[in-house]
């Protein structure tokens, strides 16, 4: 993302745990395919570019292979705000004379579409109301960030967001703090339980992980919750549960693969319904290579618990699938090799080092397989 901003003309400096972004008055509006194809979140420059430049060219983004994630919601909403949208040679060409505030209803509470619209609406003429908006903590954090630079936003976290457009000169500099990564924290909690240990994650916001903690306790796990840290463990083999992925505050689709790895070792039969990304089951065949007993029925996975995984050579089809396979490998008595880890490295900073600090026997081996 920093490289993409630099391509558009911004200066980006990293200083320890801080990133400083300096944006000139004039910026570019054409995004390079070599960067956009690497990460789907690149699509989040579309709204700001339309608001700032009145036009944008964005190649259809790439990212994790978890099924169709079209930009239809984004593009349809920008059209309501006055943009002319065309698809040419695999890229979105968007332009407008004036960005107009509008009442927008999202057919699905998409996080990306909500974020894109929020950023664009800040500089739109008039008021924008986003209904059926995503309610994730990241949406609230973005609203706080936009308010810090001068935006007029209210209602974040409620499903209906109101934004009153301001002039560009009304926006200024700010220092903001990003919230802790709830998915990363939850992954480490699951790593502890799947290996029979106990992990404490600190500097987190526990209520952002309520969906996971409730399910762990339902399965027989123990969660010790403090103001800004959580410790989780299991005194024995977990029991079976049923869960379905839903937009926040439901169980997140980004934890489904890791949870499936844990449930594969639970006693009894568990059921996982995937209601967000219907194709987010590519990790199932890889877990099966490690001995998991999982039966697919449409968007449902029926998991019959086994005693232990077997080490194997497996492939990470996407970011969270890769994390799930690492967790399964940590619990196996023999060696597991997980290939295709590129997406995992962008989703979990210093992943291997953090696991090693927890006592894991894990390392990176360079091979021709990726």
Tab-separated table of C-alpha atoms in Angstrom:
chain	number	residue	atom	x	y	z
A	1	UNK	CA	0.000	0.000	0.000
A	2	UNK	CA	2.884	2.362	0.744
A	3	UNK	CA	4.359	1.648	-2.677
A	4	UNK	CA	0.998	2.382	-4.289
A	5	UNK	CA	0.712	5.736	-2.499
A	6	UNK	CA	4.259	6.578	-3.577
A	7	UNK	CA	3.385	5.771	-7.188
A	8	UNK	CA	0.543	8.289	-6.917
A	9	UNK	CA	2.936	10.987	-5.674
A	10	UNK	CA	2.850	10.747	-1.890
A	11	UNK	CA	5.941	10.545	0.294
A	12	UNK	CA	5.801	7.676	2.779
A	13	UNK	CA	8.273	7.324	5.638
A	14	UNK	CA	8.405	4.504	8.207
A	15	UNK	CA	9.724	5.398	11.648
A	16	UNK	CA	9.611	2.457	14.064
A	17	UNK	CA	5.878	1.743	14.552
A	18	UNK	CA	4.807	4.958	12.842
A	19	UNK	CA	4.171	5.761	9.200
A	20	UNK	CA	4.268	9.383	8.045
A	21	UNK	CA	2.459	10.235	4.789
A	22	UNK	CA	3.028	13.568	3.052
A	23	UNK	CA	0.735	14.243	0.106
A	24	UNK	CA	1.429	17.017	-2.407
A	25	UNK	CA	-1.311	19.238	-3.815
A	26	UNK	CA	-1.253	17.423	-7.157
A	27	UNK	CA	-1.229	13.628	-7.283
A	28	UNK	CA	-1.542	11.001	-9.986
A	29	UNK	CA	-4.774	9.153	-10.705
A	30	UNK	CA	-3.562	6.104	-12.645
A	31	UNK	CA	-2.635	3.061	-10.553
A	32	UNK	CA	-0.070	0.510	-11.791
A	33	UNK	CA	-1.290	-3.008	-12.449
A	34	UNK	CA	1.874	-4.576	-10.962
A	35	UNK	CA	0.916	-3.273	-7.502
A	36	UNK	CA	-2.883	-3.423	-7.663
A	37	UNK	CA	-2.825	-7.081	-8.677
A	38	UNK	CA	-0.875	-7.970	-5.535
A	39	UNK	CA	-3.519	-6.958	-3.010
A	40	UNK	CA	-7.244	-6.398	-3.216
A	41	UNK	CA	-7.110	-3.565	-0.687
A	42	UNK	CA	-5.561	-1.482	-3.474
A	43	UNK	CA	-9.149	-0.785	-4.574
A	44	UNK	CA	-9.455	1.537	-1.567
A	45	UNK	CA	-7.660	4.318	-3.463
A	46	UNK	CA	-10.611	4.580	-5.874
A	47	UNK	CA	-12.850	6.682	-3.620
A	48	UNK	CA	-10.117	9.102	-2.494
A	49	UNK	CA	-8.891	9.573	-6.093
A	50	UNK	CA	-12.386	10.357	-7.369
A	51	UNK	CA	-12.853	12.873	-4.547
A	52	UNK	CA	-9.414	14.433	-4.943
A	53	UNK	CA	-8.793	14.259	-8.704
A	54	UNK	CA	-12.231	13.700	-10.197
A	55	UNK	CA	-11.004	10.638	-12.064
A	56	UNK	CA	-9.170	7.352	-11.561
A	57	UNK	CA	-7.966	4.321	-13.462
A	58	UNK	CA	-7.791	1.144	-11.404
A	59	UNK	CA	-6.913	-2.316	-12.760
A	60	UNK	CA	-9.235	-4.944	-11.322
A	61	UNK	CA	-7.417	-5.919	-8.130
A	62	UNK	CA	-5.958	-9.281	-7.213
A	63	UNK	CA	-5.331	-10.755	-3.789
A	64	UNK	CA	-6.340	-13.942	-2.014
A	65	UNK	CA	-8.166	-16.684	-3.923
A	66	UNK	CA	-11.296	-16.953	-1.808
A	67	UNK	CA	-13.886	-16.673	-4.529
A	68	UNK	CA	-15.562	-13.864	-6.418
A	69	UNK	CA	-15.309	-10.469	-4.718
A	70	UNK	CA	-16.473	-8.056	-7.403
A	71	UNK	CA	-16.327	-4.281	-7.082
A	72	UNK	CA	-19.984	-3.994	-8.113
A	73	UNK	CA	-21.066	-2.454	-4.797
A	74	UNK	CA	-18.298	0.156	-5.014
A	75	UNK	CA	-18.948	1.081	-8.637
A	76	UNK	CA	-22.740	1.193	-8.365
A	77	UNK	CA	-22.472	3.483	-5.362
A	78	UNK	CA	-19.979	5.815	-7.049
A	79	UNK	CA	-22.353	6.028	-10.016
A	80	UNK	CA	-25.056	7.290	-7.644
A	81	UNK	CA	-22.615	9.970	-6.535
A	82	UNK	CA	-22.155	11.209	-10.100
A	83	UNK	CA	-19.299	9.109	-11.473
A	84	UNK	CA	-19.174	7.721	-14.992
A	85	UNK	CA	-17.819	4.175	-14.775
A	86	UNK	CA	-16.456	2.120	-17.656
A	87	UNK	CA	-14.546	-1.160	-17.745
A	88	UNK	CA	-11.829	-1.177	-20.389
A	89	UNK	CA	-9.157	-3.832	-20.899
A	90	UNK	CA	-9.458	-5.154	-17.353
A	91	UNK	CA	-9.408	-1.753	-15.656
A	92	UNK	CA	-11.993	0.530	-14.067
A	93	UNK	CA	-12.072	3.980	-15.693
A	94	UNK	CA	-13.965	6.405	-13.465
A	95	UNK	CA	-14.525	10.141	-13.928
A	96	UNK	CA	-16.943	12.831	-12.792
A	97	UNK	CA	-17.669	16.534	-13.042
A	98	UNK	CA	-18.858	16.836	-9.471
A	99	UNK	CA	-19.015	14.368	-6.619
A	100	UNK	CA	-22.506	14.603	-5.157
A	101	UNK	CA	-23.734	13.433	-1.782
A	102	UNK	CA	-26.310	10.669	-2.032
A	103	UNK	CA	-28.361	8.162	-0.078
A	104	UNK	CA	-26.780	4.762	-0.667
A	105	UNK	CA	-28.036	1.367	0.427
A	106	UNK	CA	-25.467	-1.446	0.293
A	107	UNK	CA	-26.931	-4.814	-0.720
A	108	UNK	CA	-24.309	-6.393	1.552
A	109	UNK	CA	-22.468	-4.681	4.442
A	110	UNK	CA	-19.136	-4.794	2.619
A	111	UNK	CA	-16.193	-3.434	4.595
A	112	UNK	CA	-14.303	-2.319	1.488
A	113	UNK	CA	-17.305	-0.619	-0.112
A	114	UNK	CA	-18.174	1.165	3.133
A	115	UNK	CA	-14.601	2.416	3.535
A	116	UNK	CA	-14.340	3.544	-0.093
A	117	UNK	CA	-17.627	5.448	0.099
A	118	UNK	CA	-16.768	7.068	3.428
A	119	UNK	CA	-13.511	8.465	2.061
A	120	UNK	CA	-15.108	9.727	-1.144
A	121	UNK	CA	-18.108	11.282	0.618
A	122	UNK	CA	-15.876	13.459	2.800
A	123	UNK	CA	-15.327	15.791	-0.193
A	124	UNK	CA	-18.720	15.309	-1.877
A	125	UNK	CA	-21.106	18.223	-2.299
A	126	UNK	CA	-23.920	17.772	0.194
A	127	UNK	CA	-24.774	14.956	2.569
A	128	UNK	CA	-24.187	11.229	2.085
A	129	UNK	CA	-26.005	8.513	3.999
A	130	UNK	CA	-24.671	4.946	3.787
A	131	UNK	CA	-27.282	2.422	4.886
A	132	UNK	CA	-26.549	-1.220	5.706
A	133	UNK	CA	-22.953	-0.104	6.177
A	134	UNK	CA	-20.343	-2.436	7.623
A	135	UNK	CA	-19.970	-2.175	11.403
A	136	UNK	CA	-16.497	-3.644	11.862
A	137	UNK	CA	-14.119	-1.976	14.361
A	138	UNK	CA	-11.969	-0.962	11.387
A	139	UNK	CA	-14.872	1.175	10.089
A	140	UNK	CA	-15.013	3.003	13.416
A	141	UNK	CA	-11.226	3.503	13.339
A	142	UNK	CA	-11.458	4.952	9.817
A	143	UNK	CA	-14.227	7.359	10.890
A	144	UNK	CA	-12.067	8.504	13.808
A	145	UNK	CA	-9.171	9.053	11.413
A	146	UNK	CA	-11.271	11.054	8.938
A	147	UNK	CA	-12.713	13.189	11.737
A	148	UNK	CA	-9.189	13.894	12.952
A	149	UNK	CA	-8.324	15.506	9.606
A	150	UNK	CA	-11.529	17.550	9.522
A	151	UNK	CA	-14.277	15.314	8.103
A	152	UNK	CA	-17.859	15.491	9.417
A	153	UNK	CA	-18.978	11.897	10.090
A	154	UNK	CA	-21.336	10.286	12.564
A	155	UNK	CA	-23.083	6.941	13.009
A	156	UNK	CA	-20.142	4.605	12.406
A	157	UNK	CA	-20.697	1.218	14.009
A	158	UNK	CA	-24.496	1.497	13.812
A	159	UNK	CA	-25.106	0.398	10.224
A	160	UNK	CA	-26.124	3.901	9.068
A	161	UNK	CA	-23.332	6.407	8.514
A	162	UNK	CA	-23.955	10.118	7.890
A	163	UNK	CA	-21.264	12.205	6.184
A	164	UNK	CA	-21.511	15.944	5.513
A	165	UNK	CA	-19.213	16.973	2.675
A	166	UNK	CA	-16.533	19.607	3.302
A	167	UNK	CA	-14.123	21.537	1.088
A	168	UNK	CA	-10.627	20.192	0.512
A	169	UNK	CA	-9.110	23.213	2.235
A	170	UNK	CA	-11.040	22.275	5.380
A	171	UNK	CA	-8.975	19.098	5.764
A	172	UNK	CA	-5.633	19.139	7.530
A	173	UNK	CA	-2.940	17.036	9.135
A	174	UNK	CA	-3.480	14.687	12.058
A	175	UNK	CA	-1.837	12.007	14.160
A	176	UNK	CA	-3.955	8.895	14.584
A	177	UNK	CA	-3.566	5.437	16.086
A	178	UNK	CA	-4.637	2.281	14.286
A	179	UNK	CA	-6.462	-0.335	16.328
A	180	UNK	CA	-4.827	-3.691	17.115
A	181	UNK	CA	-5.252	-6.457	14.534
A	182	UNK	CA	-7.989	-8.643	16.045
A	183	UNK	CA	-7.497	-11.430	13.475
A	184	UNK	CA	-3.764	-11.689	14.121
A	185	UNK	CA	-4.336	-11.733	17.877
A	186	UNK	CA	-7.010	-14.412	17.549
A	187	UNK	CA	-4.725	-16.539	15.368
A	188	UNK	CA	-2.096	-16.627	18.099
A	189	UNK	CA	-4.704	-17.563	20.715
A	190	UNK	CA	-5.744	-20.488	18.495
A	191	UNK	CA	-2.085	-21.453	18.003
A	192	UNK	CA	-1.763	-21.861	21.747
A	193	UNK	CA	-4.888	-23.988	22.116
A	194	UNK	CA	-4.227	-26.242	19.111
A	195	UNK	CA	-0.796	-27.142	20.522
A	196	UNK	CA	-2.027	-27.694	24.073
A	197	UNK	CA	-0.446	-24.522	25.379
A	198	UNK	CA	-1.649	-21.147	26.607
A	199	UNK	CA	-0.919	-17.887	24.828
A	200	UNK	CA	-1.462	-14.351	26.103
A	201	UNK	CA	-2.008	-11.577	23.560
A	202	UNK	CA	-1.434	-8.078	24.888
A	203	UNK	CA	-2.281	-4.559	23.719
A	204	UNK	CA	-5.545	-5.794	22.220
A	205	UNK	CA	-9.194	-4.768	22.508
A	206	UNK	CA	-10.888	-7.898	23.921
A	207	UNK	CA	-14.426	-6.954	22.882
A	208	UNK	CA	-13.273	-6.988	19.254
A	209	UNK	CA	-12.741	-10.747	19.704
A	210	UNK	CA	-15.957	-11.585	21.564
A	211	UNK	CA	-17.166	-13.756	18.669
A	212	UNK	CA	-14.137	-16.040	19.023
A	213	UNK	CA	-13.942	-16.074	22.819
A	214	UNK	CA	-17.600	-17.082	23.181
A	215	UNK	CA	-17.128	-19.986	20.751
A	216	UNK	CA	-13.944	-21.148	22.471
A	217	UNK	CA	-15.730	-21.215	25.821
A	218	UNK	CA	-18.684	-23.030	24.238
A	219	UNK	CA	-16.248	-25.719	23.084
A	220	UNK	CA	-14.778	-26.056	26.572
A	221	UNK	CA	-11.854	-23.663	26.347
A	222	UNK	CA	-10.910	-21.165	29.030
A	223	UNK	CA	-10.524	-17.457	28.275
A	224	UNK	CA	-9.054	-15.067	30.812
A	225	UNK	CA	-9.979	-11.526	29.802
A	226	UNK	CA	-8.388	-8.336	31.113
A	227	UNK	CA	-8.620	-4.703	30.044
A	228	UNK	CA	-6.142	-4.965	27.172
A	229	UNK	CA	-5.021	-8.583	27.099
A	230	UNK	CA	-6.492	-12.055	26.675
A	231	UNK	CA	-5.159	-15.462	27.667
A	232	UNK	CA	-6.729	-18.668	26.336
A	233	UNK	CA	-6.138	-22.375	26.870
A	234	UNK	CA	-7.920	-25.718	27.074
A	235	UNK	CA	-7.576	-28.201	29.917
A	236	UNK	CA	-8.260	-31.092	27.551
A	237	UNK	CA	-9.647	-31.901	24.157
A	238	UNK	CA	-12.239	-29.364	23.020
A	239	UNK	CA	-15.797	-30.384	22.241
A	240	UNK	CA	-17.656	-29.936	18.968
A	241	UNK	CA	-19.557	-26.753	18.102
A	242	UNK	CA	-21.436	-25.181	15.207
A	243	UNK	CA	-20.677	-21.731	13.855
A	244	UNK	CA	-21.467	-19.581	10.859
A	245	UNK	CA	-19.500	-16.677	9.501
A	246	UNK	CA	-21.303	-13.351	9.412
A	247	UNK	CA	-20.447	-9.663	9.091
A	248	UNK	CA	-19.395	-8.051	12.380
A	249	UNK	CA	-20.370	-8.590	15.166
A	250	UNK	CA	-20.783	-12.156	13.902
A	251	UNK	CA	-17.985	-14.714	13.610
A	252	UNK	CA	-15.477	-13.357	11.052
A	253	UNK	CA	-14.801	-15.187	7.801
A	254	UNK	CA	-11.120	-14.292	8.312
A	255	UNK	CA	-10.991	-16.699	11.283
A	256	UNK	CA	-12.918	-19.545	9.683
A	257	UNK	CA	-9.880	-21.479	8.312
A	258	UNK	CA	-7.930	-21.231	11.579
A	259	UNK	CA	-10.989	-22.287	13.570
A	260	UNK	CA	-11.552	-25.203	11.207
A	261	UNK	CA	-8.023	-26.427	11.902
A	262	UNK	CA	-8.783	-26.378	15.641
A	263	UNK	CA	-12.181	-28.053	15.254
A	264	UNK	CA	-10.546	-30.814	13.211
A	265	UNK	CA	-8.931	-31.930	16.476
A	266	UNK	CA	-12.051	-31.488	18.617
A	267	UNK	CA	-14.143	-34.358	19.952
A	268	UNK	CA	-17.334	-35.091	18.020
A	269	UNK	CA	-18.747	-33.484	14.892
A	270	UNK	CA	-18.645	-29.729	14.252
A	271	UNK	CA	-20.396	-27.748	11.535
A	272	UNK	CA	-19.040	-24.581	9.911
A	273	UNK	CA	-21.275	-22.495	7.624
A	274	UNK	CA	-19.495	-19.964	5.394
A	275	UNK	CA	-21.948	-17.143	4.650
A	276	UNK	CA	-19.542	-14.411	3.495
A	277	UNK	CA	-17.180	-15.879	0.877
A	278	UNK	CA	-18.774	-19.055	-0.444
A	279	UNK	CA	-15.489	-20.234	-2.001
A	280	UNK	CA	-13.477	-19.862	1.184
A	281	UNK	CA	-12.971	-23.586	1.571
A	282	UNK	CA	-9.846	-24.116	-0.545
A	283	UNK	CA	-7.936	-25.005	2.623
A	284	UNK	CA	-10.199	-28.018	3.229
A	285	UNK	CA	-8.402	-30.269	0.739
A	286	UNK	CA	-5.053	-29.268	2.258
A	287	UNK	CA	-6.234	-30.062	5.804
A	288	UNK	CA	-7.501	-33.385	4.457
A	289	UNK	CA	-3.969	-34.115	3.216
A	290	UNK	CA	-2.953	-33.800	6.866
A	291	UNK	CA	-5.623	-36.280	7.966
A	292	UNK	CA	-8.614	-34.039	8.675
A	293	UNK	CA	-12.048	-35.626	8.180
A	294	UNK	CA	-14.100	-32.887	6.560
A	295	UNK	CA	-17.144	-33.351	4.337
A	296	UNK	CA	-18.406	-30.486	2.186
A	297	UNK	CA	-22.132	-29.884	1.641
A	298	UNK	CA	-22.606	-26.621	-0.267
A	299	UNK	CA	-21.471	-23.792	1.981
A	300	UNK	CA	-21.285	-26.131	4.991
A	301	UNK	CA	-18.280	-28.068	6.254
A	302	UNK	CA	-18.989	-31.129	8.425
A	303	UNK	CA	-15.912	-31.776	10.572
A	304	UNK	CA	-15.411	-35.069	12.413
A	305	UNK	CA	-12.688	-34.645	14.979
A	306	UNK	CA	-9.449	-36.634	14.761
A	307	UNK	CA	-6.811	-37.156	17.411
A	308	UNK	CA	-3.869	-35.577	15.581
A	309	UNK	CA	-2.790	-34.129	12.269
A	310	UNK	CA	-0.089	-35.781	10.156
A	311	UNK	CA	2.740	-33.748	8.702
A	312	UNK	CA	2.508	-33.240	4.940
A	313	UNK	CA	3.409	-30.923	2.079
A	314	UNK	CA	0.515	-28.479	1.683
A	315	UNK	CA	-0.161	-25.259	-0.223
A	316	UNK	CA	-1.507	-21.978	1.166
A	317	UNK	CA	-4.183	-20.841	-1.274
A	318	UNK	CA	-4.732	-17.547	0.570
A	319	UNK	CA	-3.728	-15.551	3.630
A	320	UNK	CA	-5.941	-17.158	6.277
A	321	UNK	CA	-5.673	-20.640	4.750
A	322	UNK	CA	-1.911	-20.332	5.125
A	323	UNK	CA	-2.259	-19.400	8.788
A	324	UNK	CA	-4.590	-22.363	9.347
A	325	UNK	CA	-2.127	-24.778	7.773
A	326	UNK	CA	0.682	-23.428	9.933
A	327	UNK	CA	-1.472	-24.012	13.035
A	328	UNK	CA	-2.230	-27.552	11.900
A	329	UNK	CA	1.466	-28.149	11.248
A	330	UNK	CA	2.409	-26.869	14.702
A	331	UNK	CA	0.171	-29.517	16.271
A	332	UNK	CA	1.402	-32.403	14.085
A	333	UNK	CA	4.069	-34.680	15.575
A	334	UNK	CA	6.160	-34.715	12.391
A	335	UNK	CA	7.264	-32.134	9.829
A	336	UNK	CA	4.883	-30.053	7.731
A	337	UNK	CA	5.950	-27.912	4.781
A	338	UNK	CA	3.588	-25.097	3.795
A	339	UNK	CA	4.223	-23.625	0.349
A	340	UNK	CA	2.808	-20.440	-1.191
A	341	UNK	CA	3.239	-18.288	1.908
A	342	UNK	CA	3.496	-14.895	0.147
A	343	UNK	CA	0.040	-13.733	1.241
A	344	UNK	CA	0.706	-14.866	4.818
A	345	UNK	CA	3.785	-12.659	5.097
A	346	UNK	CA	1.718	-9.536	4.335
A	347	UNK	CA	-1.007	-10.507	6.794
A	348	UNK	CA	1.188	-11.479	9.759
A	349	UNK	CA	4.219	-9.328	10.446
A	350	UNK	CA	7.221	-11.331	11.712
A	351	UNK	CA	4.965	-14.401	11.893
A	352	UNK	CA	7.765	-16.956	12.106
A	353	UNK	CA	9.732	-14.982	14.697
A	354	UNK	CA	6.671	-14.543	16.935
A	355	UNK	CA	5.928	-18.271	16.762
A	356	UNK	CA	9.555	-19.054	17.604
A	357	UNK	CA	9.354	-16.780	20.647
A	358	UNK	CA	6.377	-18.872	21.791
A	359	UNK	CA	8.501	-22.015	21.505
A	360	UNK	CA	7.475	-23.263	18.065
A	361	UNK	CA	9.901	-25.274	15.956
A	362	UNK	CA	9.275	-23.349	12.748
A	363	UNK	CA	11.447	-21.745	10.108
A	364	UNK	CA	11.645	-20.528	6.523
A	365	UNK	CA	13.121	-22.733	3.836
A	366	UNK	CA	13.632	-21.266	0.392
A	367	UNK	CA	12.472	-23.641	-2.341
A	368	UNK	CA	11.464	-23.497	-5.965
A	369	UNK	CA	7.854	-24.138	-4.935
A	370	UNK	CA	7.368	-20.708	-3.322
